[in-house]
Amino acid sequence: MTEPVLSVRNIRKVYGDVVAVDGLDFDIQSGQCFGLLGPNGAGKTTTLALLEGMERPSTGSVLYRGGPLPKGYQERIGIQFQATALQDFLSPYDNLRLFSKFYDAPLPMAQLIEQFRLEEFLHRDTRRLSGGQRQRLLLALALVHDPEIVFLDEPTTGLDPRSRRDLWDVLQVLKDQGRTLILTTHYMEEAEILCDHLVILSHGKVLTEGTPATLIAQAQVPNLDALFLQLTGESLVASDEGAP
Amino acid sequence: MKTFKRSLRRTLAVLHARNLEYLRDRASFGWNLVFPILIVLALAVVFSGPPRALFTVTVVEGQAPDMLAFPGIEAVTASEDKALARLSRQQTDMVVSESGGTVFYWVNGNSPSGAILELILKYTESRPLERGQSDGEAIRYVDWVVPGILGMNMMYSALWGVGYVVVRYRQSGYLRRLKATPLSKFEFLSAQVLSRLMVTLTASALVFVGTHLFLDYKMVGSVALLGLIALLGGLSMITLGLAIACRTESKEFADGLLNAITFPMLLLSEVWFSLDASPEWVQAFAQLLPLTHVLEAARAVMLDNAGLGDIWLHLAVLIGVCVAGMAASVKLFRW
């Protein structure tokens, strides 16, 4: 087996009296689409922030290829946050240009514009973009420096079914390019289609992990929705529509 | 060298983006230019008539002359230096000071009011008199208030344009997005400072030239020196704004903090009126405010043709505010 690209070793993150993440341990293989699932407050976003290096664990460690997160780690990762505002009055073109300048070897803008189909709204004020257009732009910004690992925090939340499927197509292309994708999602269908490996969290702890097929087979349930219900007593399907 | 070039590239990219955002926000851009011009115009109209028919006598020290009890004569107190400076600008009609039983008085040779007051003094005062003179042309209120309005506009533009904007970026999550890039705090803050400095200096220069075209206010000093005052004044206000914004997460709280800083400066830095008649502790407190130093230096240059040697202390204070503000901002800043 190859060396994992990222590993977490017994990490814990505490904010005051609140234990957001409580002793997680798992590996993420290179080129894998890795899914973090869990109900609201399970610690998905905190775990993602720890993997991104945006937060430091209270105890435990996050390892990149077996060592501590290296200097310049941010140049190797791309992040699409759950809710990201952009500067007012700037267009997708202005934003691509701005973010390209942050890196030494950005991808050609024309390639990003084509890959994420930004042409039709390239010079529109970003405040006037639809949800799907906005997510495609944010993904392009996360990919501007051609990172090997891409973090996606609930990338399709709030999108209509068609925009969601459009974005799945884009993510599939990224997978095919061999990038490591790490995503959180509320949608079991999304996890089943995109993810090679899943970790299901509840109250900051790992409930179970494995490939979607293995998890379904082991639990003897028809699908991930049923598995999730069995493990957490909660159904994500009902909460999908109310998600922000 | 490579690191410097990379850092410069990122800083300039953020500077460019911030400038685009500002220039495309036409309402805000227009208001920054139009507002001070409207104020100057309004003041020019309000104060365009003849000066008020009221004598003002400034008392420096000792027992004041009896004539100050006459109706129509207003008495204020000030130090000798300030009083004589006001007399030379005809902002007061006479300066008096009593010492050892002798009444010393000064009048402006160009002021008819001073001549009348001198006659009244001679007829009403029994103590020995000694005369002095401090000549100079009259200063209209508009001449005096234009530096105040330019400074006030600079203060609002700098403090809100940086402080409020950075807090807005933080609240919306934009700073968190930038944190996930190689952009450093120093690069981000430098770009904000440079962008707002460009805006502030350009707006001040346009208002300065624009109002001069139709008001012909007094400007006898060096334009370059006035530019240096504007540069340091703008920088000091911008770094103050950054220091306020470096950790604040709520726009409402930032609004309150910015008001808490701007309101005392608006009242006590002599934007609209002189503090000569105010208690000494108020005048001492005003010296703690950067806008006071901007305006005292600007008026000295514009009205009295002061040189660098005359205003260096004001400039030193402003440089101190800039250094302290930027150091605190970089040290304390959170994305």
Coordinates of C-alpha atoms in Angstrom, one line a residue:
Chain A
M1 CA 0.0 0.0 0.0
T2 CA 1.3 3.5 -0.8
E3 CA 2.0 6.1 1.9
P4 CA -1.1 8.1 2.8
V5 CA -1.0 11.7 1.6
L6 CA -2.6 12.9 4.8
S7 CA -3.0 11.2 8.2
V8 CA -4.6 12.3 11.5
R9 CA -3.3 10.8 14.6
N10 CA -5.5 11.0 17.7
I11 CA -6.5 14.6 17.1
R12 CA -8.6 16.5 19.5
K13 CA -9.9 20.1 19.2
V14 CA -11.4 21.9 22.1
Y15 CA -13.1 25.4 22.0
G16 CA -13.6 26.4 25.6
D17 CA -15.9 23.8 27.1
V18 CA -16.8 22.4 23.7
V19 CA -15.0 19.3 22.4
A20 CA -15.5 19.7 18.6
V21 CA -13.2 16.8 17.6
D22 CA -12.4 14.0 20.0
G23 CA -9.6 11.6 19.2
L24 CA -9.8 11.1 15.4
D25 CA -7.5 8.6 13.7
F26 CA -7.6 7.9 9.9
D27 CA -5.6 8.0 6.7
I28 CA -6.3 9.6 3.3
Q29 CA -4.7 7.9 0.3
S30 CA -3.4 9.9 -2.6
G31 CA -5.9 10.3 -5.5
Q32 CA -8.8 9.2 -3.3
C33 CA -12.1 11.0 -3.0
F34 CA -12.5 11.0 0.8
G35 CA -15.9 11.8 2.3
L36 CA -16.6 13.1 5.8
L37 CA -20.2 12.5 6.8
G38 CA -22.1 13.4 9.9
P39 CA -25.1 15.2 11.2
N40 CA -24.8 19.0 12.0
G41 CA -22.3 19.6 14.8
A42 CA -20.6 16.2 14.3
G43 CA -17.2 18.0 13.8
K44 CA -16.9 17.8 10.0
T45 CA -16.0 21.4 9.3
T46 CA -13.5 21.4 12.3
T47 CA -11.9 18.3 11.0
L48 CA -11.6 19.8 7.6
A49 CA -10.0 23.0 9.1
L50 CA -7.5 20.9 10.9
L51 CA -6.6 19.0 7.7
E52 CA -6.3 22.3 5.8
G53 CA -3.9 23.7 8.4
M54 CA -6.4 26.5 9.1
E55 CA -6.7 25.4 12.7
R56 CA -4.2 23.6 15.0
P57 CA -5.3 20.6 17.0
S58 CA -5.4 20.9 20.8
T59 CA -3.7 17.6 20.9
G60 CA -2.6 15.0 18.4
S61 CA -1.2 15.7 14.9
V62 CA -2.0 16.0 11.2
L63 CA 0.7 14.5 9.0
Y64 CA 1.4 15.2 5.3
R65 CA 3.1 12.2 3.7
G66 CA 4.2 10.9 7.2
G67 CA 5.7 14.2 8.4
P68 CA 4.4 17.5 9.9
L69 CA 2.6 19.9 7.6
P70 CA 5.4 21.4 5.5
K71 CA 6.2 25.1 4.9
G72 CA 4.3 26.1 1.7
Y73 CA 1.6 23.5 2.5
Q74 CA -1.0 26.1 1.3
E75 CA 0.5 26.0 -2.1
R76 CA -0.3 22.2 -2.3
I77 CA -3.9 22.5 -1.3
G78 CA -7.0 24.2 -2.7
I79 CA -9.9 25.0 -0.4
Q80 CA -13.6 25.6 -1.2
F81 CA -15.1 26.9 2.0
Q82 CA -18.8 26.3 2.9
A83 CA -19.5 30.0 2.7
T84 CA -17.1 32.3 1.1
A85 CA -17.7 36.0 0.3
L86 CA -15.8 37.7 -2.4
Q87 CA -14.9 41.3 -2.8
D88 CA -17.9 43.4 -3.9
F89 CA -17.9 44.8 -7.4
L90 CA -15.4 42.3 -8.7
S91 CA -16.1 39.9 -11.6
P92 CA -15.1 36.2 -11.9
Y93 CA -12.3 37.4 -14.2
D94 CA -11.0 39.9 -11.6
N95 CA -11.1 37.2 -8.9
L96 CA -9.3 34.7 -11.1
R97 CA -6.7 37.3 -11.9
L98 CA -6.3 38.2 -8.2
F99 CA -5.9 34.6 -7.0
S100 CA -3.6 33.7 -9.8
K101 CA -1.2 36.4 -8.6
F102 CA -0.9 34.7 -5.2
Y103 CA 0.9 31.7 -6.7
D104 CA 4.2 31.3 -8.5
A105 CA 2.9 28.9 -11.2
P106 CA -0.8 29.3 -11.6
L107 CA -2.8 27.4 -14.3
P108 CA -3.6 29.5 -17.4
M109 CA -6.8 31.5 -16.9
A110 CA -8.2 30.3 -20.2
Q111 CA -7.9 26.7 -19.0
L112 CA -9.8 27.4 -15.8
I113 CA -12.4 29.4 -17.6
E114 CA -13.1 26.5 -20.0
Q115 CA -12.9 23.8 -17.4
F116 CA -15.4 25.4 -15.0
R117 CA -17.5 27.0 -17.8
L118 CA -17.1 30.5 -16.6
E119 CA -17.2 32.2 -20.0
E120 CA -20.9 33.1 -20.0
F121 CA -20.7 35.1 -16.7
L122 CA -16.9 36.0 -16.7
H123 CA -17.4 39.8 -16.4
R124 CA -20.6 39.8 -14.3
D125 CA -20.5 41.2 -10.7
T126 CA -20.0 38.1 -8.5
R127 CA -23.0 39.3 -6.4
R128 CA -25.3 38.6 -9.3
L129 CA -24.2 35.0 -9.9
S130 CA -26.5 32.0 -9.4
G131 CA -25.7 29.4 -6.7
G132 CA -24.3 27.0 -9.3
Q133 CA -22.2 29.7 -11.1
R134 CA -20.8 30.9 -7.8
Q135 CA -19.8 27.4 -6.7
R136 CA -18.1 26.8 -10.1
L137 CA -16.2 30.1 -9.6
L138 CA -15.2 29.2 -6.1
L139 CA -14.0 25.8 -7.3
A140 CA -11.9 27.5 -10.0
L141 CA -10.4 29.8 -7.4
A142 CA -9.5 26.7 -5.3
L143 CA -7.9 25.1 -8.3
V144 CA -6.0 28.2 -9.6
H145 CA -2.6 26.9 -8.5
D146 CA -3.1 23.3 -9.6
P147 CA -3.1 21.8 -6.1
E148 CA -2.7 18.1 -5.4
I149 CA -5.3 18.1 -2.6
V150 CA -8.7 19.8 -2.9
F151 CA -10.9 20.4 0.2
L152 CA -14.6 20.9 -0.4
D153 CA -16.9 21.8 2.5
E154 CA -20.5 20.9 1.5
P155 CA -19.9 22.1 -2.1
T156 CA -23.4 21.4 -3.4
T157 CA -25.5 22.6 -0.4
G158 CA -28.2 25.0 -1.4
L159 CA -27.9 24.1 -5.1
D160 CA -30.8 23.0 -7.3
P161 CA -30.6 19.3 -8.5
R162 CA -29.4 20.3 -11.9
S163 CA -26.6 22.5 -10.6
R164 CA -25.7 19.8 -8.1
R165 CA -25.3 17.3 -10.9
D166 CA -23.3 19.8 -13.0
L167 CA -20.9 20.2 -10.1
W168 CA -20.6 16.4 -9.6
D169 CA -19.4 16.2 -13.3
V170 CA -16.8 18.8 -12.5
L171 CA -15.7 17.0 -9.4
Q172 CA -15.5 13.7 -11.4
V173 CA -13.1 15.4 -13.8
L174 CA -10.9 16.4 -10.9
K175 CA -10.9 12.8 -9.6
D176 CA -10.0 11.6 -13.1
Q177 CA -7.1 14.0 -13.0
G178 CA -5.7 12.1 -10.0
R179 CA -6.2 14.8 -7.4
T180 CA -7.0 13.9 -3.8
L181 CA -10.5 15.3 -3.0
I182 CA -11.6 15.6 0.6
L183 CA -15.3 16.6 1.0
T184 CA -18.0 17.0 3.5
T185 CA -21.6 16.6 2.4
H186 CA -25.1 16.2 3.6
Y187 CA -26.1 14.2 0.5
M188 CA -25.8 10.5 0.7
E189 CA -26.3 10.1 -3.0
E190 CA -23.4 12.5 -3.6
A191 CA -21.2 10.5 -1.2
E192 CA -22.1 7.2 -2.9
I193 CA -21.4 8.5 -6.4
L194 CA -18.2 10.5 -5.7
C195 CA -16.4 9.0 -2.6
D196 CA -14.0 6.1 -2.6
H197 CA -13.7 6.1 1.2
L198 CA -16.0 7.5 3.9
V199 CA -15.6 8.4 7.5
I200 CA -18.9 8.9 9.4
L201 CA -18.6 11.2 12.4
S202 CA -20.8 11.9 15.4
H203 CA -20.1 14.1 18.3
G204 CA -16.5 14.5 17.2
K205 CA -15.8 10.8 17.0
V206 CA -15.5 8.3 14.2
L207 CA -18.5 6.0 14.1
T208 CA -17.3 3.9 11.2
E209 CA -15.2 4.1 8.0
G210 CA -14.7 2.2 4.8
T211 CA -15.7 2.3 1.1
P212 CA -19.4 3.0 0.5
A213 CA -20.0 -0.5 -0.8
T214 CA -18.2 -2.2 2.2
L215 CA -20.1 -0.1 4.7
I216 CA -23.5 -0.9 3.1
A217 CA -22.6 -4.6 2.9
Q218 CA -21.3 -4.9 6.5
A219 CA -24.4 -3.2 7.9
Q220 CA -26.7 -5.1 5.6
V221 CA -28.7 -2.1 4.7
P222 CA -29.9 -1.0 1.2
N223 CA -28.1 2.3 1.0
L224 CA -26.0 5.0 2.8
D225 CA -29.2 6.8 4.0
A226 CA -30.2 3.6 5.9
L227 CA -26.7 3.1 7.2
F228 CA -26.6 6.7 8.4
L229 CA -30.0 6.3 10.1
Q230 CA -28.9 3.1 11.8
L231 CA -25.6 4.6 13.1
T232 CA -26.8 8.1 14.2
G233 CA -30.5 7.8 14.6
E234 CA -30.8 10.8 12.3
S235 CA -31.7 11.0 8.6
L236 CA -29.8 13.4 6.5
V237 CA -32.4 13.3 3.7
A238 CA -34.9 15.3 5.7
S239 CA -32.4 18.0 6.7
D240 CA -31.0 18.4 3.1
E241 CA -33.6 20.8 2.0
G242 CA -33.3 23.0 5.0
A243 CA -29.6 23.2 4.7
P244 CA -28.3 26.7 4.1
Chain B
M1 CA 15.1 39.2 -4.2
K2 CA 12.8 36.4 -5.4
T3 CA 10.9 36.6 -2.1
F4 CA 10.6 40.4 -2.4
K5 CA 9.3 40.1 -6.0
R6 CA 6.8 37.5 -5.0
S7 CA 5.6 39.6 -2.1
L8 CA 5.4 42.7 -4.2
R9 CA 3.3 40.8 -6.8
R10 CA 0.8 39.7 -4.2
T11 CA 0.6 43.1 -2.6
L12 CA 0.0 44.8 -6.0
A13 CA -2.6 42.2 -6.9
V14 CA -4.6 43.0 -3.7
L15 CA -4.0 46.7 -4.2
H16 CA -5.4 46.5 -7.7
A17 CA -8.5 44.5 -6.6
R18 CA -9.2 46.9 -3.8
N19 CA -8.9 49.9 -6.1
L20 CA -11.3 48.3 -8.6
E21 CA -13.8 47.6 -5.8
Y22 CA -13.5 51.3 -4.7
L23 CA -13.7 52.8 -8.1
R24 CA -16.7 50.7 -9.2
D25 CA -18.6 51.6 -6.1
R26 CA -19.7 54.8 -7.7
A27 CA -21.9 56.0 -4.9
S28 CA -19.2 55.8 -2.3
F29 CA -16.5 57.3 -4.7
G30 CA -18.7 60.2 -5.7
W31 CA -19.7 61.0 -2.1
N32 CA -16.1 61.1 -1.0
L33 CA -15.5 63.9 -3.5
V34 CA -18.8 65.7 -3.5
F35 CA -19.4 65.9 0.3
P36 CA -16.4 68.1 1.2
I37 CA -17.1 70.4 -1.8
L38 CA -20.7 70.8 -0.7
I39 CA -19.6 71.7 2.8
V40 CA -17.1 74.3 1.6
L41 CA -19.7 75.8 -0.7
A42 CA -22.3 76.0 2.0
L43 CA -19.8 77.7 4.4
A44 CA -18.8 80.1 1.7
V45 CA -22.4 81.1 1.3
V46 CA -23.1 81.3 5.0
F47 CA -20.1 83.4 5.8
S48 CA -20.0 85.5 2.6
G49 CA -21.4 88.6 4.3
P50 CA -19.4 91.3 6.2
P51 CA -17.7 90.2 9.4
R52 CA -19.8 90.5 12.6
A53 CA -19.9 94.0 14.1
L54 CA -18.4 92.9 17.4
F55 CA -15.0 93.7 18.9
T56 CA -13.0 90.8 20.3
V57 CA -10.2 91.4 22.8
T58 CA -7.8 88.6 23.8
V59 CA -6.5 88.8 27.3
V60 CA -3.1 87.1 28.0
E61 CA -2.7 87.6 31.7
G62 CA -3.2 90.1 34.6
Q63 CA -6.1 92.3 35.5
A64 CA -8.2 93.1 32.4
P65 CA -9.0 96.7 31.4
D66 CA -12.3 98.1 32.4
M67 CA -13.5 98.6 28.8
L68 CA -14.1 94.8 28.5
A69 CA -17.2 95.4 30.5
F70 CA -18.7 97.5 27.7
P71 CA -21.5 95.9 25.6
G72 CA -20.3 94.7 22.2
I73 CA -16.8 93.8 23.3
E74 CA -16.1 90.1 23.7
A75 CA -13.2 88.9 25.8
V76 CA -11.3 85.6 25.3
T77 CA -8.1 84.4 26.8
A78 CA -5.1 82.8 25.2
S79 CA -1.3 82.5 25.5
E80 CA 0.7 85.5 24.1
D81 CA 2.0 83.6 21.1
K82 CA -1.5 82.3 20.1
A83 CA -3.1 85.7 20.8
L84 CA -0.6 87.6 18.6
A85 CA -1.0 85.1 15.9
R86 CA -4.7 85.6 16.0
L87 CA -4.2 89.4 16.0
S88 CA -2.0 89.2 12.9
R89 CA -4.8 87.3 11.1
Q90 CA -7.4 89.8 12.5
Q91 CA -9.2 86.9 14.2
T92 CA -9.1 89.2 17.3
D93 CA -9.1 93.0 17.3
M94 CA -6.8 93.6 20.3
V95 CA -4.5 91.7 22.6
V96 CA -4.1 93.0 26.2
S97 CA -1.9 91.8 29.1
E98 CA -1.3 93.5 32.5
S99 CA 2.0 93.2 34.4
G100 CA 3.3 95.3 37.3
G101 CA 0.5 97.8 37.0
T102 CA 1.2 98.5 33.3
V103 CA -1.3 97.5 30.6
F104 CA 0.4 96.2 27.5
Y105 CA -1.7 96.1 24.4
W106 CA -1.2 95.2 20.7
V107 CA -3.3 96.1 17.7
N108 CA -3.1 95.2 14.0
G109 CA -2.2 98.3 11.9
N110 CA -4.5 97.1 9.1
S111 CA -7.5 96.8 11.3
P112 CA -10.0 99.7 11.8
S113 CA -11.6 97.8 14.7
G114 CA -8.2 97.8 16.4
A115 CA -7.8 101.6 16.0
I116 CA -11.3 102.2 17.5
L117 CA -10.5 99.9 20.4
E118 CA -7.2 101.7 21.0
L119 CA -9.1 105.0 21.3
I120 CA -11.6 103.5 23.8
L121 CA -8.7 102.0 25.8
K122 CA -6.9 105.3 26.0
Y123 CA -10.0 107.1 27.2
T124 CA -11.1 104.5 29.8
E125 CA -7.8 103.1 31.2
S126 CA -6.2 104.9 34.2
R127 CA -3.1 102.6 34.4
P128 CA 0.0 103.3 32.3
L129 CA -0.3 101.9 28.7
E130 CA 2.4 100.4 26.5
R131 CA 1.6 99.8 22.8
G132 CA 2.7 96.9 20.5
Q133 CA 1.7 96.1 17.0
S134 CA 1.2 92.8 15.1
D135 CA 0.3 93.5 11.5
G136 CA -1.2 91.1 8.9
E137 CA -4.1 90.6 6.5
A138 CA -7.5 89.4 7.7
I139 CA -8.2 85.7 7.6
R140 CA -11.7 84.9 6.5
Y141 CA -13.5 82.1 8.2
V142 CA -13.4 80.2 4.9
D143 CA -9.6 80.5 4.8
W144 CA -9.4 79.0 8.3
V145 CA -12.0 76.3 7.8
V146 CA -10.8 74.8 4.4
P147 CA -7.9 72.9 6.0
G148 CA -10.3 71.7 8.7
I149 CA -12.7 70.3 6.1
L150 CA -9.9 68.7 4.1
G151 CA -8.6 67.1 7.2
M152 CA -12.0 66.0 8.4
N153 CA -12.7 64.4 5.0
M154 CA -9.3 62.6 5.1
M155 CA -10.1 61.4 8.6
Y156 CA -13.4 59.8 7.7
S157 CA -12.1 58.4 4.4
A158 CA -9.1 56.8 6.0
L159 CA -10.7 55.5 9.2
W160 CA -13.9 54.1 7.7
G161 CA -12.3 53.2 4.3
V162 CA -9.9 50.8 6.0
G163 CA -11.3 50.0 9.4
Y164 CA -14.9 49.3 8.3
V165 CA -13.9 47.5 5.1
V166 CA -11.5 45.1 6.8
V167 CA -14.1 44.2 9.4
R168 CA -16.6 43.7 6.6
Y169 CA -14.2 41.4 4.9
R170 CA -13.7 39.5 8.1
Q171 CA -17.4 39.2 8.9
S172 CA -18.2 37.9 5.4
G173 CA -15.5 35.2 5.5
Y174 CA -13.4 36.8 2.8
L175 CA -10.3 37.2 5.1
R176 CA -10.6 33.5 5.9
R177 CA -10.5 32.7 2.2
L178 CA -7.4 34.9 1.8
K179 CA -5.8 33.1 4.8
A180 CA -5.9 29.9 2.8
T181 CA -3.6 31.4 0.2
P182 CA 0.1 32.3 0.5
L183 CA -0.7 36.0 1.0
S184 CA 0.9 37.2 4.2
K185 CA -0.7 39.6 6.7
F186 CA 1.9 42.2 5.9
E187 CA 1.2 42.0 2.2
F188 CA -2.6 42.2 2.8
L189 CA -2.3 45.1 5.2
S190 CA 0.2 47.0 3.0
A191 CA -2.2 46.7 0.0
Q192 CA -5.0 48.1 2.1
V193 CA -2.9 51.0 3.3
L194 CA -1.6 51.9 -0.1
S195 CA -5.0 51.7 -1.8
R196 CA -6.7 53.9 0.8
L197 CA -3.7 56.3 0.8
M198 CA -4.1 56.7 -3.0
V199 CA -7.8 57.3 -2.7
T200 CA -7.4 59.8 0.2
L201 CA -4.6 61.8 -1.3
T202 CA -6.3 61.9 -4.7
A203 CA -9.6 63.0 -3.2
S204 CA -7.9 65.6 -1.0
A205 CA -6.0 67.0 -4.0
L206 CA -9.1 67.2 -6.2
V207 CA -11.1 68.9 -3.5
F208 CA -8.2 71.3 -2.7
V209 CA -7.8 72.3 -6.3
G210 CA -11.5 72.3 -7.1
T211 CA -12.5 74.5 -4.2
H212 CA -9.6 76.8 -4.9
L213 CA -11.0 77.5 -8.4
F214 CA -14.1 79.2 -7.1
L215 CA -13.2 80.2 -3.5
D216 CA -9.7 81.6 -3.8
Y217 CA -8.9 80.8 -0.2
K218 CA -5.6 81.7 1.3
M219 CA -2.6 79.4 0.5
V220 CA 0.7 81.2 0.9
G221 CA 2.9 78.3 1.9
S222 CA 4.6 75.4 0.1
V223 CA 2.3 73.0 -1.8
A224 CA 5.0 70.2 -1.4
L225 CA 5.0 70.7 2.4
L226 CA 1.2 70.6 2.5
G227 CA 1.4 67.4 0.4
L228 CA 3.8 65.9 3.0
I229 CA 1.4 66.8 5.8
A230 CA -1.5 65.2 3.8
L231 CA 0.6 62.0 3.3
L232 CA 1.6 61.6 6.9
G233 CA -1.9 62.7 8.1
G234 CA -3.6 60.2 5.8
L235 CA -1.1 57.4 6.8
S236 CA -1.6 58.0 10.5
M237 CA -5.4 57.9 10.2
I238 CA -5.2 54.7 8.0
T239 CA -3.0 52.9 10.4
L240 CA -5.3 53.9 13.3
G241 CA -8.2 52.4 11.3
L242 CA -6.2 49.2 10.7
A243 CA -5.4 49.0 14.4
I244 CA -9.1 49.2 15.2
A245 CA -9.9 46.6 12.6
C246 CA -7.2 44.1 13.3
R247 CA -9.3 41.9 15.6
T248 CA -12.8 43.3 15.5
E249 CA -15.4 40.9 14.2
S250 CA -18.6 42.9 14.3
K251 CA -19.4 45.8 12.0
E252 CA -21.6 47.4 14.6
F253 CA -18.7 47.3 17.2
A254 CA -16.3 48.7 14.6
D255 CA -18.8 51.4 13.9
G256 CA -18.9 52.3 17.6
L257 CA -15.1 52.3 17.9
L258 CA -14.7 54.4 14.8
N259 CA -17.2 56.9 16.1
A260 CA -15.5 57.0 19.5
I261 CA -12.3 58.0 17.7
T262 CA -13.6 60.4 15.1
F263 CA -16.1 62.3 17.3
P264 CA -13.5 63.8 19.7
M265 CA -11.3 64.7 16.7
L266 CA -14.2 66.4 15.0
L267 CA -15.0 68.4 18.1
L268 CA -11.5 69.1 19.6
S269 CA -9.1 69.2 16.7
E270 CA -10.2 72.6 15.5
V271 CA -12.0 71.4 12.4
W272 CA -14.8 74.0 12.7
F273 CA -13.8 76.4 15.5
S274 CA -10.8 77.4 17.5
L275 CA -10.2 76.1 21.0
D276 CA -8.5 79.3 22.1
A277 CA -11.3 80.1 24.5
S278 CA -11.4 76.5 25.9
P279 CA -10.0 75.4 29.2
E280 CA -6.3 74.4 29.1
W281 CA -7.0 70.8 29.8
V282 CA -9.2 70.6 26.7
Q283 CA -6.4 72.1 24.7
A284 CA -3.9 69.7 26.2
F285 CA -6.2 66.7 25.4
A286 CA -6.5 67.9 21.8
Q287 CA -2.8 67.6 21.4
L288 CA -3.2 63.8 21.8
L289 CA -5.3 63.7 18.7
P290 CA -3.5 63.2 15.3
L291 CA -6.0 65.4 13.5
T292 CA -5.0 68.3 15.7
H293 CA -1.4 68.0 14.4
V294 CA -2.5 67.7 10.8
L295 CA -4.6 70.8 11.0
E296 CA -2.2 72.9 13.1
A297 CA 0.6 72.1 10.6
A298 CA -1.7 72.6 7.5
R299 CA -2.9 76.0 8.8
A300 CA 0.6 77.1 9.6
V301 CA 1.7 76.3 6.0
M302 CA -1.4 77.6 4.3
L303 CA -2.0 80.8 6.3
D304 CA 1.4 81.7 7.7
N305 CA 3.9 80.3 5.1
A306 CA 5.4 78.1 7.8
G307 CA 8.4 75.9 6.8
L308 CA 9.6 72.5 7.7
G309 CA 11.4 73.8 10.8
D310 CA 8.2 75.4 12.1
I311 CA 6.1 72.2 11.9
W312 CA 8.6 69.4 12.4
L313 CA 7.1 68.5 15.8
H314 CA 3.6 68.0 14.3
L315 CA 5.2 65.8 11.6
A316 CA 7.2 63.8 14.2
V317 CA 3.9 63.1 16.1
L318 CA 2.2 61.9 12.9
I319 CA 5.2 59.6 12.0
G320 CA 5.0 58.2 15.6
V321 CA 1.3 57.4 15.1
C322 CA 2.0 55.7 11.8
V323 CA 4.7 53.5 13.1
A324 CA 2.8 52.6 16.3
G325 CA -0.4 51.9 14.3
M326 CA 1.2 49.8 11.7
A327 CA 3.3 47.8 14.2
A328 CA 0.2 47.1 16.3
S329 CA -1.8 46.1 13.3
V330 CA 0.7 43.6 11.9
K331 CA 1.3 42.2 15.4
L332 CA -2.4 41.9 16.4
F333 CA -4.1 41.2 13.0
R334 CA -6.2 38.1 12.7
W335 CA -7.6 37.0 9.4

